[in-house]
Amino acid sequence: MAIDLTAELKAALGELQNSLRRLWLGAPIRWVDPAGIHLTLKFLGEVGADRLEAIFAALERGTAGVEPFELKIGGLGFFPSGRRTRVIWVGVNEATGRLAKLQRQVEAGLEPLGFAKYSVLYLSLRKPRFTGG
């Protein structure tokens, strides 16, 4: 489950990527398309069709009563740190506590269905490239 970002926020993240790209000129980095950057609240992975009804019901309960909020970006980081950086991320801030409430409610609804907790909220500017094999 993810939160889509406004066009303005995606544009700002694209500009940040352009600045970072200039720093790493020529480096073999696969950047995330700014149009696809989103805030993942819960990564479910591959799930069978037989589980979708229960997941949708849990998400409906988890999102109930959460009022709209505004995200602000802040902080830049890498992990793992050092020479083998695989993810470049930007932190998010939300002053009202509504984002934290939403995440708690989603976690509470999905945990009984066997999904592990996912507590780190960030926006990925660069992700590792996975190859099959």
mmCIF file with all atom_site columns, C-alpha atoms in Angstrom, residues 34-123:
data_model
loop_
_atom_site.group_PDB
_atom_site.id
_atom_site.type_symbol
_atom_site.label_atom_id
_atom_site.label_alt_id
_atom_site.label_comp_id
_atom_site.label_asym_id
_atom_site.label_entity_id
_atom_site.label_seq_id
_atom_site.pdbx_PDB_ins_code
_atom_site.Cartn_x
_atom_site.Cartn_y
_atom_site.Cartn_z
_atom_site.occupancy
_atom_site.B_iso_or_equiv
_atom_site.pdbx_formal_charge
_atom_site.auth_seq_id
_atom_site.auth_comp_id
_atom_site.auth_asym_id
_atom_site.auth_atom_id
_atom_site.pdbx_PDB_model_num
ATOM 1  C CA . PRO A 1 34  ? 10.092  10.688  -10.511 1.00 0.00 ? 34  PRO A CA 1
ATOM 2  C CA . ALA A 1 35  ? 6.577   9.965   -11.840 1.00 0.00 ? 35  ALA A CA 1
ATOM 3  C CA . GLY A 1 36  ? 6.677   6.639   -9.991  1.00 0.00 ? 36  GLY A CA 1
ATOM 4  C CA . ILE A 1 37  ? 8.033   7.829   -6.647  1.00 0.00 ? 37  ILE A CA 1
ATOM 5  C CA . HIS A 1 38  ? 5.563   7.030   -3.871  1.00 0.00 ? 38  HIS A CA 1
ATOM 6  C CA . LEU A 1 39  ? 5.516   6.575   -0.115  1.00 0.00 ? 39  LEU A CA 1
ATOM 7  C CA . THR A 1 40  ? 5.165   2.900   0.772   1.00 0.00 ? 40  THR A CA 1
ATOM 8  C CA . LEU A 1 41  ? 3.134   2.373   3.923   1.00 0.00 ? 41  LEU A CA 1
ATOM 9  C CA . LYS A 1 42  ? 3.150   -1.396  3.674   1.00 0.00 ? 42  LYS A CA 1
ATOM 10 C CA . PHE A 1 43  ? 4.923   -3.724  1.267   1.00 0.00 ? 43  PHE A CA 1
ATOM 11 C CA . LEU A 1 44  ? 2.815   -6.824  0.739   1.00 0.00 ? 44  LEU A CA 1
ATOM 12 C CA . GLY A 1 45  ? 4.822   -8.598  -1.923  1.00 0.00 ? 45  GLY A CA 1
ATOM 13 C CA . GLU A 1 46  ? 3.110   -11.126 -4.116  1.00 0.00 ? 46  GLU A CA 1
ATOM 14 C CA . VAL A 1 47  ? -0.239  -12.261 -2.740  1.00 0.00 ? 47  VAL A CA 1
ATOM 15 C CA . GLY A 1 48  ? -2.739  -14.768 -4.033  1.00 0.00 ? 48  GLY A CA 1
ATOM 16 C CA . ALA A 1 49  ? -6.147  -13.728 -5.304  1.00 0.00 ? 49  ALA A CA 1
ATOM 17 C CA . ASP A 1 50  ? -7.724  -15.710 -2.462  1.00 0.00 ? 50  ASP A CA 1
ATOM 18 C CA . ARG A 1 51  ? -6.259  -13.213 0.055   1.00 0.00 ? 51  ARG A CA 1
ATOM 19 C CA . LEU A 1 52  ? -7.335  -10.002 -1.676  1.00 0.00 ? 52  LEU A CA 1
ATOM 20 C CA . GLU A 1 53  ? -10.749 -9.670  -0.047  1.00 0.00 ? 53  GLU A CA 1
ATOM 21 C CA . ALA A 1 54  ? -9.277  -9.865  3.461   1.00 0.00 ? 54  ALA A CA 1
ATOM 22 C CA . ILE A 1 55  ? -6.477  -7.443  2.519   1.00 0.00 ? 55  ILE A CA 1
ATOM 23 C CA . PHE A 1 56  ? -8.914  -4.906  1.039   1.00 0.00 ? 56  PHE A CA 1
ATOM 24 C CA . ALA A 1 57  ? -11.124 -5.140  4.125   1.00 0.00 ? 57  ALA A CA 1
ATOM 25 C CA . ALA A 1 58  ? -8.110  -4.596  6.412   1.00 0.00 ? 58  ALA A CA 1
ATOM 26 C CA . LEU A 1 59  ? -6.971  -1.598  4.352   1.00 0.00 ? 59  LEU A CA 1
ATOM 27 C CA . GLU A 1 60  ? -10.456 -0.109  4.385   1.00 0.00 ? 60  GLU A CA 1
ATOM 28 C CA . ARG A 1 61  ? -10.521 -0.365  8.188   1.00 0.00 ? 61  ARG A CA 1
ATOM 29 C CA . GLY A 1 62  ? -6.949  0.932   8.407   1.00 0.00 ? 62  GLY A CA 1
ATOM 30 C CA . THR A 1 63  ? -7.651  4.060   6.404   1.00 0.00 ? 63  THR A CA 1
ATOM 31 C CA . ALA A 1 64  ? -10.963 4.883   8.111   1.00 0.00 ? 64  ALA A CA 1
ATOM 32 C CA . GLY A 1 65  ? -11.063 8.134   10.004  1.00 0.00 ? 65  GLY A CA 1
ATOM 33 C CA . VAL A 1 66  ? -7.692  9.446   8.803   1.00 0.00 ? 66  VAL A CA 1
ATOM 34 C CA . GLU A 1 67  ? -7.974  13.045  7.679   1.00 0.00 ? 67  GLU A CA 1
ATOM 35 C CA . PRO A 1 68  ? -5.928  14.477  4.795   1.00 0.00 ? 68  PRO A CA 1
ATOM 36 C CA . PHE A 1 69  ? -2.395  15.601  5.591   1.00 0.00 ? 69  PHE A CA 1
ATOM 37 C CA . GLU A 1 70  ? 0.523   17.331  3.943   1.00 0.00 ? 70  GLU A CA 1
ATOM 38 C CA . LEU A 1 71  ? 3.905   15.685  3.480   1.00 0.00 ? 71  LEU A CA 1
ATOM 39 C CA . LYS A 1 72  ? 7.132   17.622  3.530   1.00 0.00 ? 72  LYS A CA 1
ATOM 40 C CA . ILE A 1 73  ? 10.410  16.148  2.384   1.00 0.00 ? 73  ILE A CA 1
ATOM 41 C CA . GLY A 1 74  ? 13.557  16.540  4.429   1.00 0.00 ? 74  GLY A CA 1
ATOM 42 C CA . GLY A 1 75  ? 16.811  14.733  4.937   1.00 0.00 ? 75  GLY A CA 1
ATOM 43 C CA . LEU A 1 76  ? 18.789  12.702  2.463   1.00 0.00 ? 76  LEU A CA 1
ATOM 44 C CA . GLY A 1 77  ? 20.385  9.383   3.218   1.00 0.00 ? 77  GLY A CA 1
ATOM 45 C CA . PHE A 1 78  ? 21.907  6.245   1.824   1.00 0.00 ? 78  PHE A CA 1
ATOM 46 C CA . PHE A 1 79  ? 21.918  2.607   2.842   1.00 0.00 ? 79  PHE A CA 1
ATOM 47 C CA . PRO A 1 80  ? 23.930  0.777   3.349   1.00 0.00 ? 80  PRO A CA 1
ATOM 48 C CA . SER A 1 81  ? 26.298  3.684   3.784   1.00 0.00 ? 81  SER A CA 1
ATOM 49 C CA . GLY A 1 82  ? 29.746  3.739   2.306   1.00 0.00 ? 82  GLY A CA 1
ATOM 50 C CA . ARG A 1 83  ? 30.972  2.588   -1.068  1.00 0.00 ? 83  ARG A CA 1
ATOM 51 C CA . ARG A 1 84  ? 28.222  0.036   -1.697  1.00 0.00 ? 84  ARG A CA 1
ATOM 52 C CA . THR A 1 85  ? 25.209  2.305   -1.498  1.00 0.00 ? 85  THR A CA 1
ATOM 53 C CA . ARG A 1 86  ? 22.139  0.531   -2.844  1.00 0.00 ? 86  ARG A CA 1
ATOM 54 C CA . VAL A 1 87  ? 19.336  2.932   -1.937  1.00 0.00 ? 87  VAL A CA 1
ATOM 55 C CA . ILE A 1 88  ? 19.305  6.724   -1.928  1.00 0.00 ? 88  ILE A CA 1
ATOM 56 C CA . TRP A 1 89  ? 16.367  8.024   0.068   1.00 0.00 ? 89  TRP A CA 1
ATOM 57 C CA . VAL A 1 90  ? 14.658  11.213  1.130   1.00 0.00 ? 90  VAL A CA 1
ATOM 58 C CA . GLY A 1 91  ? 12.905  11.441  4.479   1.00 0.00 ? 91  GLY A CA 1
ATOM 59 C CA . VAL A 1 92  ? 9.338   12.594  4.984   1.00 0.00 ? 92  VAL A CA 1
ATOM 60 C CA . ASN A 1 93  ? 7.823   14.795  7.670   1.00 0.00 ? 93  ASN A CA 1
ATOM 61 C CA . GLU A 1 94  ? 4.178   15.200  8.575   1.00 0.00 ? 94  GLU A CA 1
ATOM 62 C CA . ALA A 1 95  ? 3.459   17.520  11.492  1.00 0.00 ? 95  ALA A CA 1
ATOM 63 C CA . THR A 1 96  ? -0.079  16.518  12.542  1.00 0.00 ? 96  THR A CA 1
ATOM 64 C CA . GLY A 1 97  ? 0.557   12.849  13.340  1.00 0.00 ? 97  GLY A CA 1
ATOM 65 C CA . ARG A 1 98  ? -1.994  11.721  10.746  1.00 0.00 ? 98  ARG A CA 1
ATOM 66 C CA . LEU A 1 99  ? 0.588   9.832   8.693   1.00 0.00 ? 99  LEU A CA 1
ATOM 67 C CA . ALA A 1 100 ? 1.769   7.957   11.792  1.00 0.00 ? 100 ALA A CA 1
ATOM 68 C CA . LYS A 1 101 ? -1.859  7.162   12.678  1.00 0.00 ? 101 LYS A CA 1
ATOM 69 C CA . LEU A 1 102 ? -2.506  5.882   9.160   1.00 0.00 ? 102 LEU A CA 1
ATOM 70 C CA . GLN A 1 103 ? 0.560   3.658   9.264   1.00 0.00 ? 103 GLN A CA 1
ATOM 71 C CA . ARG A 1 104 ? -0.337  2.263   12.711  1.00 0.00 ? 104 ARG A CA 1
ATOM 72 C CA . GLN A 1 105 ? -3.884  1.475   11.609  1.00 0.00 ? 105 GLN A CA 1
ATOM 73 C CA . VAL A 1 106 ? -2.746  -0.192  8.383   1.00 0.00 ? 106 VAL A CA 1
ATOM 74 C CA . GLU A 1 107 ? -0.170  -2.252  10.315  1.00 0.00 ? 107 GLU A CA 1
ATOM 75 C CA . ALA A 1 108 ? -2.773  -3.261  12.895  1.00 0.00 ? 108 ALA A CA 1
ATOM 76 C CA . GLY A 1 109 ? -5.130  -4.420  10.173  1.00 0.00 ? 109 GLY A CA 1
ATOM 77 C CA . LEU A 1 110 ? -2.588  -6.365  8.134   1.00 0.00 ? 110 LEU A CA 1
ATOM 78 C CA . GLU A 1 111 ? -0.460  -7.931  10.869  1.00 0.00 ? 111 GLU A CA 1
ATOM 79 C CA . PRO A 1 112 ? -3.126  -10.556 11.763  1.00 0.00 ? 112 PRO A CA 1
ATOM 80 C CA . LEU A 1 113 ? -3.064  -11.576 8.083   1.00 0.00 ? 113 LEU A CA 1
ATOM 81 C CA . GLY A 1 114 ? 0.606   -12.520 8.435   1.00 0.00 ? 114 GLY A CA 1
ATOM 82 C CA . PHE A 1 115 ? 2.318   -9.434  7.063   1.00 0.00 ? 115 PHE A CA 1
ATOM 83 C CA . ALA A 1 116 ? 5.457   -8.310  8.899   1.00 0.00 ? 116 ALA A CA 1
ATOM 84 C CA . LYS A 1 117 ? 5.709   -4.786  10.267  1.00 0.00 ? 117 LYS A CA 1
ATOM 85 C CA . TYR A 1 118 ? 7.099   -2.137  7.946   1.00 0.00 ? 118 TYR A CA 1
ATOM 86 C CA . SER A 1 119 ? 8.016   0.885   10.007  1.00 0.00 ? 119 SER A CA 1
ATOM 87 C CA . VAL A 1 120 ? 10.451  2.896   7.894   1.00 0.00 ? 120 VAL A CA 1
ATOM 88 C CA . LEU A 1 121 ? 8.902   5.646   5.789   1.00 0.00 ? 121 LEU A CA 1
ATOM 89 C CA . TYR A 1 122 ? 11.050  7.174   3.055   1.00 0.00 ? 122 TYR A CA 1
ATOM 90 C CA . LEU A 1 123 ? 11.015  8.029   -0.630  1.00 0.00 ? 123 LEU A CA 1
#
